[in-house]
């Protein structure tokens, strides 16, 4: 049965897709590094420290996570991934968006005119509930329907 | 966000499309963090972005546009230069990969210079007197590079958030930053009390690591450290705090800490700077041992003999450079280092050190090298990350496969070439 969550709209839009989930913080540099270097799809996560996400497809998925972590160059990696068509279809944060993701999303929006539909503050319950490959629908008003 | 008339005019495009995009980025970013207004920067910037990673094409395109419009920052510094083939050994294939990895380095160097990069401005320790990018207490900054941010906030009493690469440059261009979190009195309150209960002064990077892993991005108030460091900031305890902060910032995400009776805000406000119902964490020798013993060994061959020793992440101060030099020289007593050993410091710090020709010669006679590069960027090369490397930096340990040892063990490794258990 589908469950509904509500968060804060970071970038407005509607999108549907399947989930890829990380319960721990995602290091964007480590995760997208190999995919961006190879410039080919699918973009498989290359962060061996993130056992949950490692080797899973990141592009064309709705990435569900608490926050980005790691190097302060991480936001630029997201921007690069979007340019190469290797970015996620949407991003759903259980916590308040962090500075790395915020920077990447804002710079993509303003300088590349590429919008990464994103919602934050969805809560811990959201991240506990959503599982890999679950269908997700994101609505303009920050409503997220899972399952 | 409430904007001034001038800011609204820029946002409306009255000063050109590029500046409009610069300000729009900064405003949109600030909105996400609940900033009510922008505040003017009162001192120079420091950016983490020194490495011309080939991947970051959209970023260079953005900078190209900014530079073409003639927009500049006030004189600023950036993190260390990513390559140093002269002072850190790399074989043919490793060099080839470095050139691919950082293939946009020349392009970035030119862009940074046109934007206003300070001469010799490639160091993570921009706040050292030899480098000169030194904020004053209460200065408003827009820095990135976590180790520099935590130093500026905690030790110098300046105010900056932990900005991300990209947005930091744009704030430097517009000379404004959104006012939220660490720029506010409320955001600078401590939400943790750290009680230090050790008999002797703990290793700075080990202490920082323990604190960072516990408090993550929160603000700690440290009690009991002043009995070892004193109540007045000096070169020696500044270097200690530099390293402690870097470890806290990388092992957690600490952007500000307070040391009772020592750092500016703690000295001024005392315990009134602690928020209601803070978390509490006691650190004694047992706890530090626990933290240390839990560091994973992720060398490809866990039993390997170390091949390189990298000291100085963040870069060493001049005092630390002298101390390491004298310690290595005395310990080796005319002999040579047993493995490639590199001391890392800012270009201007190394230049000053080199002018003391007798110590410099004695150090280099041991085979020790000096470099201003970043060990993180060295180990980002997939061919280098497999090398068994030892370090006294918990930041380097966190981000790479380098193994962390405390200074006394590092010295033994330099002398014998063996890890401590084998001595």
Coordinates of C-alpha atoms in Angstrom, one line a residue:
Chain A
X1 CA 0.0 0.0 0.0
X2 CA 1.4 3.5 -0.9
X3 CA 2.5 5.7 1.8
X4 CA 2.5 9.5 1.6
X5 CA 5.2 11.8 3.0
X6 CA 5.5 15.6 2.8
X7 CA 8.6 17.7 2.8
X8 CA 9.9 21.0 1.8
X9 CA 10.3 21.8 -1.9
X10 CA 13.9 22.6 -2.9
X11 CA 13.3 22.5 -6.7
X12 CA 9.7 22.2 -7.8
X13 CA 8.6 19.6 -10.3
X14 CA 6.8 16.4 -10.9
X15 CA 8.6 13.2 -11.5
X16 CA 8.1 9.4 -11.1
X17 CA 10.6 6.7 -10.9
X18 CA 12.1 4.0 -8.8
X19 CA 14.1 4.5 -5.6
X20 CA 17.7 3.9 -4.8
X21 CA 18.3 4.3 -1.1
X22 CA 21.2 5.1 1.2
X23 CA 20.6 5.2 4.9
X24 CA 24.0 6.8 5.5
X25 CA 25.3 10.0 4.1
X26 CA 26.2 9.9 0.4
X27 CA 29.7 11.0 -0.7
X28 CA 29.0 12.5 -4.1
X29 CA 32.6 12.6 -5.2
X30 CA 33.3 9.0 -4.3
X31 CA 29.9 7.9 -5.6
X32 CA 30.0 9.5 -9.1
X33 CA 33.7 9.6 -9.7
X34 CA 34.1 6.5 -11.9
X35 CA 30.8 7.1 -13.8
X36 CA 31.9 10.7 -14.6
X37 CA 35.3 9.6 -15.7
X38 CA 33.9 6.9 -18.0
X39 CA 31.1 9.2 -19.2
X40 CA 28.7 6.3 -19.8
X41 CA 25.5 4.9 -18.4
X42 CA 24.4 3.5 -16.2
X43 CA 26.2 5.5 -13.5
X44 CA 27.1 2.9 -10.9
X45 CA 28.0 4.1 -7.5
X46 CA 31.8 3.8 -7.0
X47 CA 32.0 4.5 -3.3
X48 CA 33.2 1.3 -1.6
X49 CA 32.8 2.8 1.8
X50 CA 29.0 3.0 1.3
X51 CA 28.2 -0.7 1.2
X52 CA 24.5 -0.1 0.6
X53 CA 24.9 2.1 -2.4
X54 CA 28.1 0.6 -3.9
X55 CA 27.6 -0.6 -7.5
X56 CA 24.0 0.5 -7.6
X57 CA 22.6 2.6 -10.4
X58 CA 22.4 6.3 -9.6
X59 CA 21.3 7.9 -12.9
X60 CA 17.6 7.8 -13.8
X61 CA 16.7 6.9 -10.2
X62 CA 15.2 8.8 -7.4
X63 CA 18.0 9.0 -4.8
X64 CA 16.8 8.8 -1.2
X65 CA 19.3 9.8 1.4
X66 CA 19.8 11.7 4.7
X67 CA 22.4 14.2 3.3
X68 CA 25.5 14.5 1.2
X69 CA 28.8 14.2 3.1
X70 CA 32.5 14.5 2.4
X71 CA 34.6 16.9 0.4
X72 CA 33.4 20.4 -0.2
X73 CA 33.9 19.9 -3.9
X74 CA 31.0 17.4 -3.8
X75 CA 28.4 19.9 -5.2
X76 CA 30.5 20.3 -8.3
X77 CA 30.4 16.6 -8.9
X78 CA 26.6 16.7 -8.9
X79 CA 26.7 19.5 -11.4
X80 CA 29.1 17.5 -13.6
X81 CA 26.9 14.4 -13.4
X82 CA 23.9 16.4 -14.5
X83 CA 25.7 17.8 -17.5
X84 CA 26.8 14.3 -18.5
X85 CA 23.2 12.9 -18.1
X86 CA 24.4 10.8 -15.2
X87 CA 22.5 12.6 -12.5
X88 CA 19.5 11.3 -10.5
X89 CA 15.9 11.9 -11.6
X90 CA 15.1 13.4 -8.3
X91 CA 16.6 13.7 -4.8
X92 CA 14.7 13.1 -1.6
X93 CA 16.4 14.1 1.7
X94 CA 15.2 12.8 5.0
X95 CA 17.0 15.7 6.8
X96 CA 17.6 19.4 6.0
X97 CA 19.5 19.7 2.8
X98 CA 23.3 20.1 3.3
X99 CA 25.6 22.7 1.8
X100 CA 27.1 20.4 -0.8
X101 CA 23.9 19.2 -2.3
X102 CA 22.4 22.8 -2.0
X103 CA 25.3 24.2 -3.9
X104 CA 25.2 21.5 -6.6
X105 CA 21.4 21.9 -7.1
X106 CA 21.5 25.7 -7.2
X107 CA 24.4 25.9 -9.6
X108 CA 22.8 23.3 -11.9
X109 CA 19.6 25.3 -11.9
X110 CA 21.0 28.8 -12.4
X111 CA 24.0 28.2 -14.6
X112 CA 23.1 25.0 -16.5
X113 CA 19.3 25.5 -16.5
X114 CA 19.1 21.9 -15.4
X115 CA 16.7 21.3 -12.5
X116 CA 17.1 18.4 -10.1
X117 CA 13.7 18.0 -8.5
X118 CA 14.5 17.8 -4.8
X119 CA 12.5 17.7 -1.6
X120 CA 14.1 17.8 1.9
X121 CA 12.9 17.3 5.5
X122 CA 10.9 14.2 4.7
X123 CA 11.9 12.7 8.1
X124 CA 13.5 9.5 9.4
X125 CA 10.3 7.5 8.9
X126 CA 10.5 8.2 5.1
X127 CA 14.0 6.8 4.9
X128 CA 13.2 3.8 7.0
X129 CA 10.1 3.0 4.8
X130 CA 11.5 3.5 1.3
X131 CA 13.4 0.6 -0.2
X132 CA 15.4 0.1 -3.4
X133 CA 13.2 -0.2 -6.6
X134 CA 10.0 1.0 -4.8
X135 CA 8.0 3.2 -7.2
X136 CA 8.0 6.9 -6.1
X137 CA 6.0 9.8 -7.3
X138 CA 7.1 13.4 -6.4
X139 CA 4.5 16.2 -6.7
X140 CA 5.0 20.0 -7.1
X141 CA 3.9 20.7 -3.6
X142 CA 6.5 18.5 -1.8
X143 CA 4.2 15.4 -1.5
X144 CA 6.1 12.2 -2.1
X145 CA 4.1 9.0 -2.7
X146 CA 6.1 5.8 -2.0
X147 CA 4.9 2.4 -3.1
Chain B
X1 CA 15.2 37.0 1.9
X2 CA 15.1 40.8 2.3
X3 CA 17.3 42.4 -0.3
X4 CA 18.7 45.9 -0.6
X5 CA 17.7 48.1 -3.6
X6 CA 21.2 47.5 -5.0
X7 CA 20.8 43.7 -4.7
X8 CA 17.3 43.9 -6.3
X9 CA 18.7 45.8 -9.2
X10 CA 21.4 43.2 -9.7
X11 CA 18.8 40.5 -9.5
X12 CA 16.7 42.3 -12.1
X13 CA 19.6 42.2 -14.5
X14 CA 20.5 45.9 -14.4
X15 CA 24.2 45.1 -13.9
X16 CA 24.4 42.4 -16.5
X17 CA 23.3 38.8 -16.9
X18 CA 26.4 37.2 -15.4
X19 CA 26.3 39.2 -12.2
X20 CA 22.5 38.5 -12.1
X21 CA 23.3 34.8 -12.1
X22 CA 26.0 35.2 -9.5
X23 CA 23.6 36.9 -7.1
X24 CA 20.7 34.6 -7.9
X25 CA 22.8 31.6 -7.0
X26 CA 23.8 33.1 -3.7
X27 CA 20.3 34.2 -2.8
X28 CA 18.7 30.9 -3.8
X29 CA 21.4 29.1 -1.7
X30 CA 20.7 31.3 1.3
X31 CA 17.0 30.8 1.0
X32 CA 17.4 27.1 1.5
X33 CA 19.1 27.8 4.8
X34 CA 16.5 30.3 6.0
X35 CA 18.8 33.4 5.7
X36 CA 16.9 36.6 6.1
X37 CA 19.5 38.8 4.4
X38 CA 22.9 39.0 2.8
X39 CA 25.8 40.4 4.7
X40 CA 28.9 42.0 3.3
X41 CA 32.2 40.1 3.4
X42 CA 34.8 42.0 5.5
X43 CA 37.9 40.0 4.6
X44 CA 39.4 38.0 1.8
X45 CA 38.2 34.6 0.6
X46 CA 39.7 31.2 0.7
X47 CA 38.5 28.4 -1.6
X48 CA 38.9 24.7 -1.6
X49 CA 39.0 24.6 -5.4
X50 CA 42.7 24.5 -6.4
X51 CA 42.7 21.2 -8.3
X52 CA 41.9 21.3 -12.0
X53 CA 40.0 18.1 -12.1
X54 CA 39.1 17.4 -15.7
X55 CA 35.5 16.4 -14.7
X56 CA 34.4 19.8 -13.5
X57 CA 33.8 21.2 -16.9
X58 CA 30.5 23.0 -16.0
X59 CA 32.4 24.8 -13.2
X60 CA 35.1 26.1 -15.5
X61 CA 32.5 27.2 -18.1
X62 CA 30.9 29.2 -15.3
X63 CA 34.3 30.8 -14.3
X64 CA 35.1 31.5 -18.0
X65 CA 31.9 33.5 -18.2
X66 CA 32.6 35.4 -15.0
X67 CA 36.2 36.2 -16.0
X68 CA 35.1 37.3 -19.5
X69 CA 32.7 39.8 -17.9
X70 CA 35.7 41.2 -16.0
X71 CA 34.4 40.2 -12.6
X72 CA 37.0 39.6 -9.9
X73 CA 37.3 38.8 -6.3
X74 CA 39.4 40.6 -3.7
X75 CA 42.8 38.9 -3.3
X76 CA 42.1 35.3 -2.2
X77 CA 43.9 32.0 -1.5
X78 CA 43.1 28.5 -2.4
X79 CA 44.0 25.0 -1.3
X80 CA 47.3 23.4 -2.1
X81 CA 48.5 22.7 -5.7
X82 CA 47.5 19.1 -6.5
X83 CA 50.8 17.9 -8.0
X84 CA 54.5 18.0 -7.1
X85 CA 56.5 15.6 -9.3
X86 CA 59.8 17.1 -8.0
X87 CA 59.4 16.3 -4.3
X88 CA 57.0 13.3 -4.1
X89 CA 58.1 10.3 -6.2
X90 CA 55.7 9.2 -8.9
X91 CA 56.5 6.7 -11.6
X92 CA 55.7 7.2 -15.3
X93 CA 52.2 5.7 -15.1
X94 CA 51.3 7.5 -11.9
X95 CA 52.3 10.8 -13.6
X96 CA 50.3 9.9 -16.7
X97 CA 47.2 9.4 -14.5
X98 CA 47.9 12.7 -12.6
X99 CA 48.0 14.5 -15.9
X100 CA 44.7 13.0 -16.9
X101 CA 43.1 13.5 -13.5
X102 CA 44.1 17.1 -13.3
X103 CA 44.0 17.8 -17.0
X104 CA 42.3 21.2 -16.5
X105 CA 45.0 22.5 -14.1
X106 CA 46.5 25.1 -16.5
X107 CA 43.0 26.4 -17.4
X108 CA 42.0 26.6 -13.7
X109 CA 45.3 28.3 -12.8
X110 CA 44.7 31.0 -15.4
X111 CA 41.2 31.5 -14.3
X112 CA 42.2 31.8 -10.6
X113 CA 44.9 34.4 -11.4
X114 CA 42.4 36.5 -13.4
X115 CA 40.0 36.3 -10.5
X116 CA 42.6 37.7 -8.2
X117 CA 44.5 34.8 -6.7
X118 CA 47.2 35.9 -4.2
X119 CA 50.8 35.1 -5.3
X120 CA 51.9 31.8 -3.7
X121 CA 48.3 31.5 -2.6
X122 CA 48.1 27.7 -2.8
X123 CA 47.8 26.4 0.8
X124 CA 45.1 25.1 3.1
X125 CA 46.8 27.2 5.9
X126 CA 46.2 30.6 4.4
X127 CA 45.8 32.1 7.9
X128 CA 49.5 31.6 8.9
X129 CA 51.5 34.8 9.2
X130 CA 53.8 33.9 6.3
X131 CA 50.8 33.5 4.0
X132 CA 48.9 36.5 5.3
X133 CA 45.2 35.8 4.6
X134 CA 44.4 36.3 8.3
X135 CA 40.8 37.3 9.3
X136 CA 40.2 39.3 12.5
X137 CA 37.7 38.5 15.1
X138 CA 34.1 39.1 14.0
X139 CA 35.1 39.3 10.3
X140 CA 32.5 38.0 8.0
X141 CA 33.9 35.5 5.5
X142 CA 32.7 33.1 2.8
X143 CA 35.4 30.3 3.0
X144 CA 35.4 26.7 2.0
X145 CA 38.0 24.1 3.0
X146 CA 36.8 22.6 6.2
X147 CA 40.1 22.8 8.1
X148 CA 40.4 26.5 7.3
X149 CA 36.7 27.2 8.2
X150 CA 37.0 25.6 11.6
X151 CA 40.2 27.5 12.3
X152 CA 38.9 30.9 11.3
X153 CA 35.7 30.4 13.3
X154 CA 37.2 28.8 16.4
X155 CA 40.7 30.3 16.9
X156 CA 40.3 33.6 15.2
X157 CA 36.7 34.3 16.1
X158 CA 35.8 35.2 12.6
X159 CA 32.4 34.1 11.1
X160 CA 32.0 31.8 8.1
X161 CA 29.8 28.9 7.2
X162 CA 31.2 25.7 5.8
X163 CA 30.6 26.7 2.2
X164 CA 30.8 24.4 -0.7
X165 CA 33.1 24.7 -3.7
X166 CA 31.5 26.9 -6.4
X167 CA 29.2 28.8 -4.3
X168 CA 32.2 30.1 -2.3
X169 CA 33.6 31.7 -5.4
X170 CA 30.3 33.4 -6.2
X171 CA 30.1 34.8 -2.7
X172 CA 33.6 36.2 -3.2
X173 CA 32.6 37.8 -6.5
X174 CA 29.4 39.5 -5.1
X175 CA 31.3 40.1 -1.8
X176 CA 28.2 39.0 0.2
X177 CA 27.1 35.8 2.0
X178 CA 23.7 34.7 3.3
X179 CA 23.5 35.2 7.1
X180 CA 22.6 31.9 8.7
X181 CA 24.0 29.3 11.1
X182 CA 27.6 30.1 12.0
X183 CA 27.2 33.7 11.1
X184 CA 24.6 34.1 13.8
X185 CA 25.1 34.3 17.6
X186 CA 22.5 31.5 18.0
X187 CA 24.3 29.3 15.5
X188 CA 27.6 29.7 17.4
X189 CA 26.3 28.3 20.7
X190 CA 27.8 25.1 21.8
X191 CA 25.5 22.1 21.9
X192 CA 28.0 19.7 23.4
X193 CA 30.3 19.8 26.4
X194 CA 33.5 17.8 26.0
X195 CA 35.2 17.0 29.3
X196 CA 38.8 16.2 28.7
X197 CA 40.1 14.0 31.5
X198 CA 43.5 12.9 30.3
X199 CA 46.7 13.1 32.4
X200 CA 48.7 14.5 29.6
X201 CA 48.0 16.6 26.5
X202 CA 46.5 14.2 23.9
X203 CA 47.6 14.0 20.3
X204 CA 45.8 16.9 18.5
X205 CA 44.5 14.9 15.6
X206 CA 43.4 12.0 17.7
X207 CA 41.5 14.3 20.1
X208 CA 40.0 16.1 17.1
X209 CA 38.9 12.8 15.6
X210 CA 37.2 11.7 18.8
X211 CA 35.4 15.0 19.1
X212 CA 34.3 15.1 15.5
X213 CA 33.0 11.5 15.4
X214 CA 30.9 12.2 18.5
X215 CA 29.4 15.7 17.7
X216 CA 29.4 15.5 13.9
X217 CA 28.3 18.9 12.7
X218 CA 27.4 20.3 16.2
X219 CA 29.4 22.9 18.1
X220 CA 31.5 21.5 21.1
X221 CA 32.7 23.4 24.1
X222 CA 35.9 21.8 25.4
X223 CA 36.7 21.8 29.1
X224 CA 40.1 20.8 30.4
X225 CA 42.2 21.5 27.4
X226 CA 43.3 24.9 28.6
X227 CA 45.2 23.3 31.5
X228 CA 47.6 21.9 28.9
X229 CA 47.5 24.7 26.3
X230 CA 47.3 27.7 28.7
X231 CA 45.0 30.8 28.5
X232 CA 46.8 32.8 25.8
X233 CA 47.0 31.8 22.1
X234 CA 50.6 31.5 20.9
X235 CA 52.3 29.8 18.0
X236 CA 52.5 26.4 19.7
X237 CA 48.9 26.1 20.8
X238 CA 47.7 27.6 17.5
X239 CA 49.4 24.8 15.7
X240 CA 47.8 22.3 18.0
X241 CA 44.3 23.8 17.6
X242 CA 44.9 23.9 13.8
X243 CA 45.4 20.1 13.7
X244 CA 42.7 19.3 16.2
X245 CA 40.2 21.3 14.3
X246 CA 41.1 19.8 11.0
X247 CA 40.5 16.3 12.4
X248 CA 37.2 17.3 14.0
X249 CA 36.1 18.9 10.7
X250 CA 36.9 15.9 8.6
X251 CA 36.1 13.0 11.0
X252 CA 32.8 14.8 11.8
X253 CA 31.7 18.0 10.2
X254 CA 32.7 20.5 12.9
X255 CA 32.7 24.1 11.7
X256 CA 33.3 25.7 15.1
X257 CA 34.5 24.7 18.5
X258 CA 35.1 26.6 21.8
X259 CA 38.0 25.9 24.2
X260 CA 37.3 27.1 27.7
X261 CA 39.5 30.0 28.7
X262 CA 41.4 30.0 25.5
X263 CA 39.5 30.6 22.2
X264 CA 38.1 34.1 21.7
X265 CA 34.4 33.5 22.3
X266 CA 34.9 31.0 25.1
X267 CA 37.2 33.5 26.8
X268 CA 34.8 36.3 26.4
X269 CA 31.5 34.5 27.2
X270 CA 32.5 31.5 29.2
X271 CA 29.9 28.9 29.8
X272 CA 27.1 31.3 28.8
X273 CA 27.9 30.3 25.2
X274 CA 26.6 26.8 25.9
X275 CA 23.1 26.1 24.7
X276 CA 20.4 24.6 26.9
X277 CA 20.6 20.8 27.5
X278 CA 23.9 20.2 25.7
X279 CA 25.2 16.7 25.0
X280 CA 28.1 15.5 27.2
X281 CA 31.1 13.5 26.3
X282 CA 34.0 12.5 28.5
X283 CA 37.4 11.9 26.9
X284 CA 40.0 10.1 28.8
X285 CA 42.9 7.9 27.8
X286 CA 40.7 4.8 27.5
X287 CA 38.3 6.6 25.2
X288 CA 41.2 7.8 23.0
X289 CA 42.6 4.3 22.9
X290 CA 39.2 3.0 21.8
X291 CA 38.9 5.5 19.0
X292 CA 42.4 4.8 17.8
X293 CA 42.0 1.0 17.9
X294 CA 38.9 1.3 15.8
X295 CA 40.5 2.9 12.8
X296 CA 40.4 0.4 10.0
X297 CA 43.4 -0.7 8.1
X298 CA 42.4 -0.5 4.5
X299 CA 45.8 -1.1 2.9
X300 CA 45.5 -3.5 0.0
X301 CA 48.0 -5.7 1.8
X302 CA 47.3 -5.1 5.4
X303 CA 50.7 -6.4 6.4
X304 CA 52.7 -4.3 3.9
X305 CA 55.8 -2.4 4.8
X306 CA 55.1 1.3 4.6
X307 CA 56.5 3.0 1.5
X308 CA 55.8 6.7 2.1
X309 CA 55.3 9.0 5.1
X310 CA 53.4 12.2 4.6
X311 CA 53.3 14.7 7.4
X312 CA 51.4 18.0 7.2
X313 CA 47.7 17.7 6.5
X314 CA 46.7 20.5 7.1
X315 CA 50.0 22.1 6.1
X316 CA 52.6 22.5 8.9
X317 CA 53.2 25.9 10.5
X318 CA 56.8 27.2 10.5
X319 CA 57.2 26.2 14.1
X320 CA 56.0 22.7 13.3
X321 CA 58.4 22.5 10.4
X322 CA 61.3 23.4 12.6
X323 CA 60.2 20.9 15.3
X324 CA 59.8 18.0 12.9
X325 CA 63.2 18.9 11.3
X326 CA 65.1 19.0 14.6
X327 CA 63.4 15.8 15.8
X328 CA 64.2 13.9 12.6
X329 CA 67.7 15.2 12.5
X330 CA 68.4 14.3 16.1
X331 CA 66.7 10.9 15.9
X332 CA 68.6 9.9 12.7
X333 CA 71.9 11.3 14.1
X334 CA 73.6 11.5 10.7
X335 CA 71.6 8.7 9.1
X336 CA 68.9 8.7 6.4
X337 CA 65.2 8.2 6.5
X338 CA 64.1 4.6 5.9
X339 CA 61.2 5.5 3.7
X340 CA 60.3 8.4 1.5
X341 CA 59.4 11.1 4.0
X342 CA 57.7 14.4 3.0
X343 CA 57.0 17.4 5.2
X344 CA 54.1 19.5 3.7
X345 CA 53.8 23.2 4.2
X346 CA 52.7 26.4 2.4
X347 CA 55.1 27.8 -0.2
X348 CA 55.9 30.9 1.8
X349 CA 56.4 28.9 5.0
X350 CA 58.9 26.6 3.1
X351 CA 60.6 29.6 1.6
X352 CA 61.1 31.1 5.0
X353 CA 62.4 27.8 6.4
X354 CA 64.8 27.4 3.5
X355 CA 66.3 30.8 4.3
X356 CA 67.7 29.1 7.5
X357 CA 70.2 27.3 5.4
X358 CA 71.9 25.3 8.1
X359 CA 68.7 23.6 9.4
X360 CA 67.4 23.2 5.9
X361 CA 70.6 21.5 4.8
X362 CA 70.7 19.2 7.8
X363 CA 67.1 18.2 7.1
X364 CA 67.6 17.5 3.4
X365 CA 70.8 15.6 4.2
X366 CA 68.5 13.0 6.0
X367 CA 66.7 12.5 2.7
X368 CA 63.5 14.3 3.9
X369 CA 61.7 16.3 1.3
X370 CA 59.6 19.4 1.5
X371 CA 56.5 20.0 -0.6
X372 CA 53.6 22.3 -0.8
X373 CA 51.2 19.9 -2.5
X374 CA 48.1 18.3 -1.0
X375 CA 48.5 14.7 0.1
X376 CA 44.8 14.1 -0.6
X377 CA 45.1 15.1 -4.2
X378 CA 48.2 12.8 -4.4
X379 CA 46.2 9.9 -3.1
X380 CA 43.2 10.6 -5.3
X381 CA 45.3 9.0 -8.1
X382 CA 44.0 5.4 -8.2
X383 CA 47.6 4.2 -8.8
X384 CA 48.8 6.1 -5.7
X385 CA 46.0 5.1 -3.3
X386 CA 47.3 1.5 -3.4
X387 CA 50.7 2.6 -1.9
X388 CA 51.0 1.8 1.8
X389 CA 51.3 5.3 3.3
X390 CA 51.6 6.4 6.9
X391 CA 50.7 9.8 8.2
X392 CA 50.1 11.7 11.4
X393 CA 47.0 13.3 9.8
X394 CA 43.6 12.0 10.8
X395 CA 42.1 14.0 7.9
X396 CA 44.3 12.1 5.4
X397 CA 43.3 8.9 7.2
X398 CA 39.6 9.7 6.8
X399 CA 39.7 10.4 3.1
X400 CA 42.2 7.9 1.9
X401 CA 43.8 4.6 2.7
X402 CA 46.7 6.2 4.6
X403 CA 47.2 4.7 8.1
X404 CA 47.3 7.1 11.0
X405 CA 50.0 7.0 13.7
X406 CA 50.8 9.4 16.4
X407 CA 54.0 11.5 16.1
X408 CA 56.2 9.3 18.3
X409 CA 55.4 6.3 16.2
X410 CA 55.8 8.2 13.0
X411 CA 59.3 9.1 14.1
X412 CA 60.1 5.4 14.7
X413 CA 58.7 4.4 11.3
X414 CA 60.8 7.1 9.7
X415 CA 63.9 5.7 11.5
X416 CA 63.3 2.0 11.0
X417 CA 61.0 1.7 8.1
X418 CA 58.8 -0.7 10.2
X419 CA 55.4 -0.2 11.7
X420 CA 55.4 0.1 15.6
X421 CA 54.5 -3.5 16.4
X422 CA 57.5 -4.7 14.5
X423 CA 60.0 -2.5 16.3

